[in-house]
Short mmCIF file of C-alpha atoms in Angstrom, two decimals:
data_model
loop_
_atom_site.label_atom_id
_atom_site.label_comp_id
_atom_site.label_asym_id
_atom_site.label_seq_id
_atom_site.Cartn_x
_atom_site.Cartn_y
_atom_site.Cartn_z
CA MET E 1 96.22 116.01 94.19
CA ILE E 2 97.21 114.95 90.76
CA ALA E 3 100.35 112.76 91.37
CA LYS E 4 103.56 114.20 88.88
CA GLU E 5 105.72 112.48 86.84
CA CYS E 6 108.80 111.97 86.82
CA PRO E 7 112.39 111.08 84.52
CA GLY E 8 112.26 108.40 82.89
CA VAL E 9 108.78 106.89 83.84
CA THR E 10 105.76 106.43 81.65
CA LEU E 11 102.35 106.05 84.25
CA GLY E 12 100.26 103.78 81.47
CA ARG E 13 96.70 104.07 81.84
CA ARG E 14 97.03 106.62 84.97
CA ARG E 15 98.57 109.29 83.46
CA PHE E 16 96.72 109.04 79.96
CA LEU E 17 93.30 109.49 81.41
CA GLY E 18 94.44 112.08 83.76
CA ALA E 19 96.25 114.38 81.25
CA ALA E 20 93.57 115.98 80.51
CA ALA E 21 92.71 117.52 83.97
CA ALA E 22 91.57 121.35 83.52
CA THR E 23 92.02 121.07 88.03
CA ALA E 24 93.33 119.43 90.43
CA LEU E 25 92.05 119.23 94.23
CA VAL E 26 93.86 121.60 96.33
CA GLY E 27 95.61 121.20 100.01
CA ALA E 28 93.64 118.15 101.50
CA ASP E 29 89.88 119.51 100.72
CA LEU E 30 88.04 117.21 98.95
CA VAL E 31 85.66 117.69 96.34
CA GLY E 32 82.66 115.37 96.00
CA GLY E 33 80.35 114.11 93.40
CA THR E 34 78.25 116.67 93.93
CA GLY E 35 80.44 119.82 94.11
CA THR E 36 80.49 120.22 97.92
CA LEU E 37 83.77 121.19 99.50
CA ILE E 38 84.64 119.00 102.75
CA ALA E 39 87.27 120.28 105.37
CA PRO E 40 89.59 117.44 106.31
CA ALA E 41 89.01 117.72 110.01
CA THR E 42 85.02 118.15 109.69
CA ALA E 43 83.96 115.40 106.86
CA GLN E 44 81.31 113.28 107.44
CA GLN E 45 79.10 110.79 105.24
CA PRO E 46 76.36 112.45 103.76
CA VAL E 47 73.03 112.28 105.42
CA SER E 48 70.14 112.51 104.20
CA PRO E 49 66.83 111.16 105.03
CA ARG E 50 65.72 109.89 101.33
CA SER E 51 67.15 106.64 100.22
CA VAL E 52 67.20 104.44 97.47
CA ARG E 53 66.66 100.62 97.58
CA PHE E 54 68.64 98.10 95.30
CA PRO E 55 66.49 94.75 94.40
CA ASP E 56 66.64 92.12 96.15
CA GLY E 57 69.93 89.92 96.10
CA PHE E 58 72.06 93.09 94.45
CA VAL E 59 75.31 91.58 95.19
CA TRP E 60 77.68 93.80 97.22
CA GLY E 61 81.46 93.77 97.20
CA ALA E 62 84.95 94.50 96.52
CA SER E 63 87.75 93.61 94.58
CA THR E 64 91.43 93.33 94.57
CA SER E 65 94.54 91.51 92.68
CA SER E 66 97.42 89.66 93.40
CA TYR E 67 100.67 91.81 92.61
CA GLN E 68 98.46 94.40 94.08
CA ILE E 69 98.36 93.91 97.44
CA GLU E 70 99.43 89.72 98.30
CA GLY E 71 103.20 90.25 98.94
CA ALA E 72 105.29 87.83 99.56
CA ALA E 73 106.61 87.74 95.85
CA THR E 74 109.36 84.68 96.43
CA ALA E 75 107.29 83.14 98.95
CA ASP E 76 105.99 79.22 98.52
CA GLY E 77 108.23 78.56 95.31
CA ARG E 78 106.16 82.09 93.23
CA GLY E 79 107.87 82.48 90.26
CA SER E 80 108.96 85.95 88.30
CA SER E 81 105.94 88.06 86.76
CA ILE E 82 106.48 90.93 84.36
CA TRP E 83 104.63 93.20 86.64
CA ASP E 84 107.91 91.94 88.81
CA THR E 85 110.00 92.70 86.03
CA LEU E 86 108.86 96.31 85.72
CA SER E 87 108.69 97.49 89.43
CA HIS E 88 112.44 96.66 89.81
CA THR E 89 113.46 98.03 86.50
CA PRO E 90 114.91 101.67 87.90
CA GLY E 91 112.54 104.49 86.97
CA LYS E 92 109.75 102.74 86.22
CA VAL E 93 107.68 102.86 88.87
CA LEU E 94 107.35 106.29 91.08
CA ASN E 95 109.57 106.29 93.67
CA ASP E 96 110.76 102.39 92.08
CA ASP E 97 108.36 101.60 94.33
CA THR E 98 107.64 97.19 93.95
CA GLY E 99 105.13 95.02 94.53
CA ASP E 100 107.25 93.10 96.90
CA ILE E 101 105.17 93.33 99.94
CA ALA E 102 102.61 95.25 98.80
CA ALA E 103 99.81 94.92 101.26
CA ASP E 104 101.00 91.71 102.66
CA HIS E 105 97.54 89.80 101.77
CA TYR E 106 99.58 86.88 101.59
CA ASN E 107 100.21 86.68 105.40
CA ARG E 108 97.80 88.89 106.57
CA TYR E 109 94.58 87.16 104.15
CA LEU E 110 92.55 86.45 107.52
CA GLU E 111 92.51 90.21 109.17
CA ASP E 112 91.73 91.42 105.08
CA VAL E 113 88.65 88.19 105.49
CA ALA E 114 87.80 89.41 108.67
CA LEU E 115 87.36 93.10 107.27
CA MET E 116 84.55 92.08 104.58
CA ALA E 117 82.65 90.00 107.00
CA ASP E 118 82.11 92.98 108.97
CA ALA E 119 81.29 95.30 107.07
CA GLY E 120 78.97 92.89 105.76
CA LEU E 121 79.88 91.84 102.03
CA SER E 122 78.79 89.50 100.47
CA ALA E 123 81.11 89.07 97.81
CA TYR E 124 84.71 89.57 97.13
CA ARG E 125 86.97 89.25 93.86
CA PHE E 126 90.48 88.53 94.45
CA SER E 127 92.63 87.49 90.75
CA VAL E 128 94.95 84.63 91.72
CA ALA E 129 98.77 85.24 90.55
CA TRP E 130 99.44 82.46 87.68
CA PRO E 131 103.44 82.79 88.55
CA ARG E 132 101.93 81.43 92.17
CA ILE E 133 100.76 77.90 90.45
CA GLN E 134 102.59 77.60 87.11
CA PRO E 135 106.07 79.64 88.37
CA SER E 136 107.60 78.61 84.75
CA GLY E 137 103.85 79.73 82.97
CA THR E 138 103.17 76.30 81.38
CA GLY E 139 103.66 72.31 83.79
CA PRO E 140 102.67 70.96 86.70
CA ALA E 141 101.17 73.26 89.15
CA ASN E 142 103.20 74.61 92.39
CA ALA E 143 100.96 72.82 95.34
CA LYS E 144 101.71 75.43 97.67
CA GLY E 145 100.59 78.60 95.17
CA LEU E 146 97.04 76.78 95.71
CA ASP E 147 97.18 76.20 99.13
CA PHE E 148 96.95 79.40 99.28
CA TYR E 149 93.39 80.08 97.68
CA ASP E 150 92.42 77.40 99.01
CA ARG E 151 93.07 78.60 102.97
CA LEU E 152 91.35 81.78 101.20
CA VAL E 153 88.40 80.49 99.67
CA ASP E 154 87.49 78.17 102.79
CA ALA E 155 88.34 81.96 104.40
CA LEU E 156 85.27 84.04 102.90
CA LEU E 157 83.16 81.13 102.91
CA ARG E 158 83.20 80.62 106.74
CA ARG E 159 82.46 83.84 107.11
CA GLY E 160 79.46 83.94 104.33
CA ILE E 161 81.71 85.79 101.19
CA GLU E 162 80.81 84.22 97.70
CA PRO E 163 84.22 83.94 96.16
CA TRP E 164 84.75 85.35 92.78
CA PRO E 165 87.92 84.30 90.84
CA CYS E 166 89.66 86.27 88.60
CA LEU E 167 92.31 83.86 86.59
CA TYR E 168 94.52 86.96 85.04
CA HIS E 169 94.90 90.53 86.57
CA TRP E 170 98.00 91.73 84.51
CA ASP E 171 100.84 89.33 86.51
CA LEU E 172 101.85 87.29 83.68
CA PRO E 173 105.01 84.49 84.46
CA GLN E 174 107.89 86.03 82.98
CA ALA E 175 108.92 83.18 82.09
CA LEU E 176 105.76 83.09 79.07
CA GLN E 177 106.65 86.70 78.52
CA ASP E 178 110.26 85.58 77.32
CA ARG E 179 108.04 83.41 74.85
CA GLY E 180 106.55 85.80 73.38
CA GLY E 181 103.99 86.72 76.32
CA TRP E 182 100.52 87.92 75.05
CA THR E 183 101.98 88.28 71.50
CA ASN E 184 102.37 84.22 71.14
CA ARG E 185 99.37 82.84 69.34
CA ASP E 186 100.38 79.51 71.80
CA ILE E 187 99.66 81.48 74.86
CA ALA E 188 95.59 80.81 74.55
CA SER E 189 96.41 76.95 74.93
CA TRP E 190 98.71 77.67 78.05
CA PHE E 191 96.23 79.98 79.88
CA ALA E 192 92.98 77.25 78.89
CA ASP E 193 95.52 74.32 80.87
CA TYR E 194 96.15 77.39 83.85
CA ALA E 195 91.91 77.98 84.21
CA LEU E 196 91.76 73.89 84.66
CA ILE E 197 94.08 73.60 86.71
CA VAL E 198 93.04 76.30 88.82
CA ALA E 199 89.39 75.32 88.67
CA GLY E 200 90.04 72.14 90.10
CA ARG E 201 91.13 72.73 92.92
CA ILE E 202 89.00 75.25 94.38
CA GLY E 203 86.08 74.61 91.82
CA ASP E 204 84.07 72.71 94.01
CA ARG E 205 83.37 75.65 96.53
CA ALA E 206 84.29 78.62 94.02
CA LYS E 207 80.96 79.02 91.52
CA ASN E 208 81.74 82.33 90.46
CA TRP E 209 84.17 82.78 88.12
CA VAL E 210 86.29 85.33 85.70
CA MET E 211 88.50 85.17 82.83
CA LEU E 212 90.60 88.72 82.23
CA ASN E 213 90.65 91.44 83.81
CA GLU E 214 90.80 94.52 81.36
CA PRO E 215 92.40 92.58 78.48
CA SER E 216 92.24 95.94 76.18
CA VAL E 217 93.98 98.04 79.05
CA VAL E 218 97.07 94.94 78.68
CA ALA E 219 96.92 95.09 75.27
CA ILE E 220 97.01 99.08 74.97
CA PHE E 221 99.54 100.22 77.78
CA GLY E 222 101.08 96.98 78.15
CA HIS E 223 102.07 96.61 74.63
CA GLY E 224 100.87 99.27 72.41
CA LEU E 225 101.80 102.91 73.73
CA GLY E 226 104.35 101.34 76.76
CA GLY E 227 104.30 101.85 80.18
CA HIS E 228 102.79 98.96 81.53
CA ALA E 229 104.28 95.73 81.72
CA PRO E 230 105.88 93.98 79.43
CA ASP E 231 106.32 97.85 78.37
CA LEU E 232 106.29 96.96 74.59
CA ARG E 233 104.84 99.60 71.80
CA GLY E 234 103.13 99.08 68.92
CA ARG E 235 100.14 98.48 67.13
CA GLU E 236 101.34 94.88 65.81
CA ASN E 237 102.02 94.40 69.72
CA TYR E 238 98.85 95.94 70.51
CA ALA E 239 96.57 93.79 67.87
CA ALA E 240 98.20 90.27 68.70
CA ALA E 241 97.96 91.17 72.21
CA ILE E 242 93.98 92.25 71.87
CA HIS E 243 93.04 88.60 68.90
CA HIS E 244 95.65 86.34 71.85
CA GLN E 245 94.04 87.44 75.22
CA ASN E 246 90.31 87.33 73.50
CA LEU E 247 91.28 83.73 72.42
CA ALA E 248 92.52 82.98 75.36
CA GLN E 249 89.07 83.98 77.18
CA GLY E 250 87.13 81.79 75.19
CA ARG E 251 89.41 78.37 75.25
CA ALA E 252 89.08 78.93 78.77
CA LEU E 253 85.49 79.54 78.62
CA SER E 254 85.23 76.36 76.98
CA ALA E 255 87.43 74.37 78.74
CA LEU E 256 85.95 75.37 81.85
CA ARG E 257 82.55 74.53 80.32
CA ALA E 258 83.02 71.13 79.33
CA ALA E 259 84.78 69.95 82.68
CA GLY E 260 81.14 71.00 84.05
CA GLY E 261 81.83 72.70 86.88
CA LYS E 262 78.38 72.02 89.11
CA ASP E 263 76.87 75.84 89.31
CA TRP E 264 79.80 77.22 88.28
CA LYS E 265 78.37 81.23 86.13
CA LEU E 266 81.62 81.76 84.12
CA GLY E 267 82.36 85.32 82.70
CA THR E 268 84.59 88.03 81.78
CA VAL E 269 85.78 91.53 83.53
CA LEU E 270 85.98 94.52 80.74
CA SER E 271 87.18 97.94 81.27
CA VAL E 272 84.62 99.85 78.94
CA GLN E 273 84.61 103.66 78.91
CA PRO E 274 81.71 105.95 76.57
CA VAL E 275 84.47 108.12 74.21
CA LYS E 276 83.40 111.18 73.49
CA PRO E 277 84.48 114.04 71.77
CA ALA E 278 86.68 116.53 73.77
CA THR E 279 85.83 119.65 75.33
CA GLY E 280 87.60 122.92 73.20
CA GLN E 281 88.46 121.67 70.29
CA PRO E 282 86.44 120.99 67.59
CA PRO E 283 84.72 117.85 67.79
CA ASN E 284 86.06 114.98 65.66
CA GLU E 285 83.91 111.51 65.20
CA GLU E 286 86.35 109.75 63.31
CA ALA E 287 89.13 109.96 66.55
CA VAL E 288 85.89 109.09 68.96
CA ALA E 289 85.18 106.20 66.84
CA LYS E 290 88.32 104.74 66.79
CA TRP E 291 89.30 105.22 70.05
CA ASP E 292 86.26 103.51 71.25
CA ALA E 293 86.81 101.04 68.95
CA VAL E 294 90.88 100.25 70.30
CA TRP E 295 89.49 100.55 74.03
CA ASN E 296 85.92 99.20 73.88
CA ARG E 297 84.90 97.27 70.51
CA VAL E 298 87.62 95.38 70.15
CA CYS E 299 86.61 93.54 72.92
CA LEU E 300 82.95 93.26 73.08
CA ASP E 301 82.42 92.63 69.26
CA PRO E 302 84.01 89.22 69.24
CA LEU E 303 83.06 88.39 72.48
CA PHE E 304 78.51 89.20 71.90
CA LYS E 305 78.77 89.39 67.84
CA GLY E 306 81.56 87.26 66.87
CA GLU E 307 83.64 90.02 64.52
CA TYR E 308 85.48 92.86 64.61
CA PRO E 309 84.74 96.31 64.30
CA GLU E 310 85.10 97.04 60.40
CA ASN E 311 87.28 100.72 61.68
CA MET E 312 89.76 97.54 63.32
CA GLY E 313 89.75 95.10 60.27
CA VAL E 314 93.10 96.13 58.82
CA ASP E 315 94.76 95.63 63.07
CA PHE E 316 93.20 92.21 62.92
CA GLN E 317 92.61 90.30 59.60
CA PRO E 318 96.00 89.29 59.71
CA LEU E 319 95.99 87.63 63.03
CA ILE E 320 92.70 85.72 62.49
CA LYS E 321 92.79 81.51 61.63
CA ALA E 322 90.25 78.98 60.43
CA GLY E 323 87.85 79.02 64.16
CA ASP E 324 89.12 81.77 65.83
CA MET E 325 85.78 83.82 66.30
CA GLU E 326 84.14 80.89 66.54
CA MET E 327 85.99 80.41 69.52
CA ILE E 328 86.11 83.64 71.03
CA HIS E 329 82.34 83.93 70.35
CA GLN E 330 81.69 82.02 74.11
CA PRO E 331 78.10 82.43 75.74
CA ILE E 332 79.14 83.58 79.14
CA ASP E 333 76.78 84.34 82.10
CA PHE E 334 77.49 87.59 83.06
CA LEU E 335 79.55 90.15 81.99
CA GLY E 336 82.11 92.68 84.43
CA LEU E 337 82.45 96.26 83.65
CA ASN E 338 85.05 98.51 85.28
CA TYR E 339 83.75 101.84 84.58
CA TYR E 340 85.97 105.20 85.92
CA SER E 341 85.49 107.80 83.65
CA ARG E 342 84.28 109.00 80.18
CA MET E 343 86.98 109.11 77.52
CA HIS E 344 87.49 113.09 76.15
CA GLN E 345 89.18 112.21 72.18
CA THR E 346 90.67 114.28 70.01
CA ALA E 347 92.55 113.85 66.37
CA ASP E 348 96.68 113.59 67.10
CA PRO E 349 98.02 112.71 63.74
CA ALA E 350 100.75 111.72 66.07
CA GLY E 351 98.85 109.20 68.53
CA LEU E 352 99.08 105.57 67.51
CA PHE E 353 95.91 105.13 66.72
CA GLY E 354 95.67 108.65 65.15
CA THR E 355 93.37 110.36 68.46
CA GLY E 356 94.51 111.58 71.54
CA PHE E 357 93.29 112.64 75.17
CA GLY E 358 91.63 116.19 75.30
CA ALA E 359 89.92 118.03 78.43
CA SER E 360 86.88 117.04 79.69
CA PRO E 361 83.79 119.32 80.44
CA GLU E 362 84.38 122.64 81.81
CA GLY E 363 83.35 122.30 85.52
CA THR E 364 83.96 118.40 85.73
CA LYS E 365 85.73 117.64 88.92
CA HIS E 366 88.23 115.25 88.87
CA THR E 367 89.83 112.68 91.78
CA ASP E 368 93.47 112.79 92.86
CA MET E 369 94.68 110.76 89.49
CA GLY E 370 93.15 113.50 87.72
CA TRP E 371 89.86 111.74 86.16
CA PRO E 372 86.85 112.83 85.31
CA VAL E 373 84.06 112.59 88.11
CA GLU E 374 81.00 111.54 85.67
CA PRO E 375 78.58 109.25 87.26
CA ASP E 376 76.33 110.07 84.35
CA GLY E 377 78.89 107.76 81.91
CA LEU E 378 78.66 104.63 84.31
CA TYR E 379 74.68 104.95 84.02
CA GLU E 380 75.35 105.69 80.06
CA GLN E 381 77.79 102.75 79.64
CA LEU E 382 74.97 100.10 81.00
CA ILE E 383 71.51 101.68 79.22
CA GLU E 384 74.28 100.48 75.94
CA PHE E 385 74.23 97.01 77.58
CA ARG E 386 70.74 96.77 77.38
CA ASP E 387 70.19 98.38 73.93
CA ARG E 388 73.32 97.06 72.15
CA TYR E 389 74.55 93.93 73.13
CA GLY E 390 71.51 92.50 74.17
CA ASN E 391 71.15 93.31 77.95
CA PRO E 392 73.74 90.83 79.20
CA PRO E 393 73.59 90.08 83.60
CA VAL E 394 76.29 92.73 84.47
CA TYR E 395 78.47 93.63 87.88
CA VAL E 396 79.84 96.49 88.27
CA THR E 397 83.81 94.89 89.25
CA GLU E 398 85.52 98.15 89.44
CA ASN E 399 84.49 101.40 89.95
CA GLY E 400 86.15 103.67 92.78
CA ALA E 401 88.69 106.31 93.50
CA SER E 402 91.64 107.88 94.68
CA TYR E 403 91.46 110.73 97.36
CA ALA E 404 93.71 111.80 99.74
CA ASP E 405 92.58 110.57 103.24
CA TRP E 406 93.51 111.65 107.26
CA VAL E 407 93.32 110.92 111.06
CA SER E 408 91.33 113.98 112.25
CA PRO E 409 91.56 113.94 115.82
CA SER E 410 89.27 111.57 117.25
CA GLY E 411 91.51 109.01 115.49
CA LYS E 412 89.46 107.73 112.47
CA ALA E 413 90.17 108.13 108.83
CA GLU E 414 88.39 110.71 106.88
CA ASP E 415 87.69 110.08 103.11
CA GLY E 416 85.01 112.02 102.51
CA GLY E 417 85.63 112.62 98.61
CA ARG E 418 85.64 108.86 98.18
CA ILE E 419 81.91 108.59 100.37
CA PHE E 420 80.43 111.10 97.82
CA TYR E 421 81.87 109.12 94.59
CA ILE E 422 80.74 106.35 95.57
CA ARG E 423 77.16 107.54 96.52
CA ASP E 424 76.57 109.21 93.06
CA HIS E 425 78.48 106.08 91.08
CA LEU E 426 75.71 103.91 93.02
CA LEU E 427 72.55 106.36 92.45
CA ALA E 428 73.95 106.21 88.59
CA CYS E 429 73.70 102.09 88.50
CA HIS E 430 70.04 102.72 90.72
CA ARG E 431 69.20 104.64 88.06
CA ALA E 432 70.13 102.38 85.49
CA ILE E 433 68.81 99.30 86.54
CA GLN E 434 64.98 101.09 87.04
CA ASP E 435 65.66 102.05 83.43
CA GLY E 436 65.88 98.21 83.02
CA ALA E 437 69.53 97.57 83.04
CA ASN E 438 70.48 94.24 83.98
CA LEU E 439 72.58 95.31 86.66
CA ARG E 440 73.40 92.49 89.45
CA GLY E 441 75.81 94.08 91.64
CA TYR E 442 78.60 96.38 92.21
CA PHE E 443 82.44 95.19 93.46
CA VAL E 444 84.07 98.65 94.66
CA TRP E 445 87.88 99.75 93.95
CA THR E 446 89.13 98.83 96.18
CA LEU E 447 89.41 96.91 99.75
CA LEU E 448 92.77 98.51 101.06
CA ASP E 449 95.05 100.86 99.68
CA ASN E 450 98.01 99.16 97.54
CA PHE E 451 100.79 99.11 94.95
CA GLU E 452 98.75 101.85 92.18
CA TRP E 453 100.86 99.99 88.98
CA GLY E 454 103.12 102.95 88.03
CA PHE E 455 102.22 105.07 90.53
CA GLY E 456 103.53 102.78 93.21
CA TYR E 457 102.08 104.03 96.89
CA THR E 458 101.65 107.56 95.53
CA GLN E 459 97.35 106.84 94.77
CA HIS E 460 95.18 105.87 97.68
CA PHE E 461 91.63 104.15 96.70
CA GLY E 462 91.33 101.21 99.28
CA LEU E 463 88.48 101.91 101.70
CA VAL E 464 90.92 100.60 104.42
CA GLN E 465 94.52 102.53 104.71
CA VAL E 466 97.70 100.30 105.08
CA ASP E 467 100.26 101.88 107.42
CA ARG E 468 103.25 101.53 105.07
CA GLU E 469 105.97 100.14 107.72
CA THR E 470 103.95 98.25 109.96
CA MET E 471 100.26 96.69 107.20
CA GLU E 472 98.50 97.92 110.37
CA ARG E 473 94.69 98.45 108.62
CA ARG E 474 92.49 101.75 109.94
CA PRO E 475 89.19 101.15 108.10
CA LYS E 476 87.77 104.92 106.67
CA ALA E 477 85.02 106.42 106.89
CA SER E 478 83.92 105.41 103.30
CA TYR E 479 84.38 101.56 104.93
CA TYR E 480 82.10 102.20 107.28
CA TRP E 481 79.96 103.74 105.03
CA TYR E 482 79.57 101.31 102.25
CA GLY E 483 79.45 98.36 105.10
CA ASP E 484 75.97 100.38 105.79
CA ILE E 485 74.58 100.49 102.19
CA ALA E 486 75.90 96.68 101.93
CA LYS E 487 74.01 95.49 105.42
CA SER E 488 71.14 97.52 103.73
CA ASN E 489 70.93 97.59 100.24
CA THR E 490 70.20 100.84 100.50
CA VAL E 491 72.26 104.10 99.33
CA PRO E 492 71.59 107.74 100.42
CA MET E 493 70.26 110.31 97.98
#
């Protein structure tokens, strides 16, 4: 079911993307991407004699983030992050849940690596917790924090899994937030220094490097609309957070490239969602173009074109200093795409940017999060990269859905809705490849049920259940199904 808001809780991206959901899933029944109802006791993997094959060498992986799964919030010298601060503030997260324990991955990483290996995954995108490496955000590294990622990388490689470290996935050291965080221009240099520390420790083994995860989400919901850490508001905060993340990304790319790691591939991850007019209201192309700029273009255009969208000039011009755009306009070896659904926009004079979320097309299915299920939007976005941005190498670095799951009388964890969701999006990926999109791999979101930001532990995206009391892992039907895909390089139609 769509999670309900509770008094005092602001749910950030999760609330806004689900706000226009016209229908919710009822009871325990799930609606697959094909519109098929799947009863809890009889859910089965979709079976078809037909399948599509992906190109040889296609990467099959899973993605996670540090604050959502690691736990061990004070272990081995880890400092506090902005999400520690927010989640410990009463009323900011459903049920006042925190990431203090999360999925206890810090202590159970070997078990989780074994799960990935048994599924046949070839890559794992994980994020490094900046507060573990530099508890105060700057200065000398915390050796014990680096030791954890050292052990993790070794464990992955022993099982034939390529590590894909992401340097920032939202858990900024609170000590840096106390100095202005992403609104302070100096953070670009702090981030580049941190990147060099991490790469200096595990860069002899880790070859694929992600700079940032979803900078637009950090800026919109962490600094513009509020709800995500650090829970700031206002257009000036939003613009500063975008520009300084872009600048930090450029400086880190430049610093790592200068460090000259052998065979390193350097990239970043953006949340890019096609924007369409809302259904049931007069189409407003100005609102669509504005939100497209706010969410998508302010990250894509500086990276690939060295400029901000024209309709955002008034916000960014005061922040730009000599040499900034050249530093941001760095070559990358790959682009990570996080895709969940299209965004349906309408004019809203009360909105921070004069826009607001509206209804998706009639008949659209929705996940338990209230997000529209629109696989065609993923195809559309991959083709746009082909046509508008020079067809760079792209990896889908997040795609997945929150659906209820249950344990059947046989003891299996069933989640048929997730299987249909992933299948339909993978078929969209295959179609895009056939039409010339330069897609190289797919990382499902996510391996484990985790701390889902403002929703706490009420939403489940994982291929694997995590018992909140015992931390026991129970693979779901989707885990075995996705593992078959990874091993066979084919997807059933």
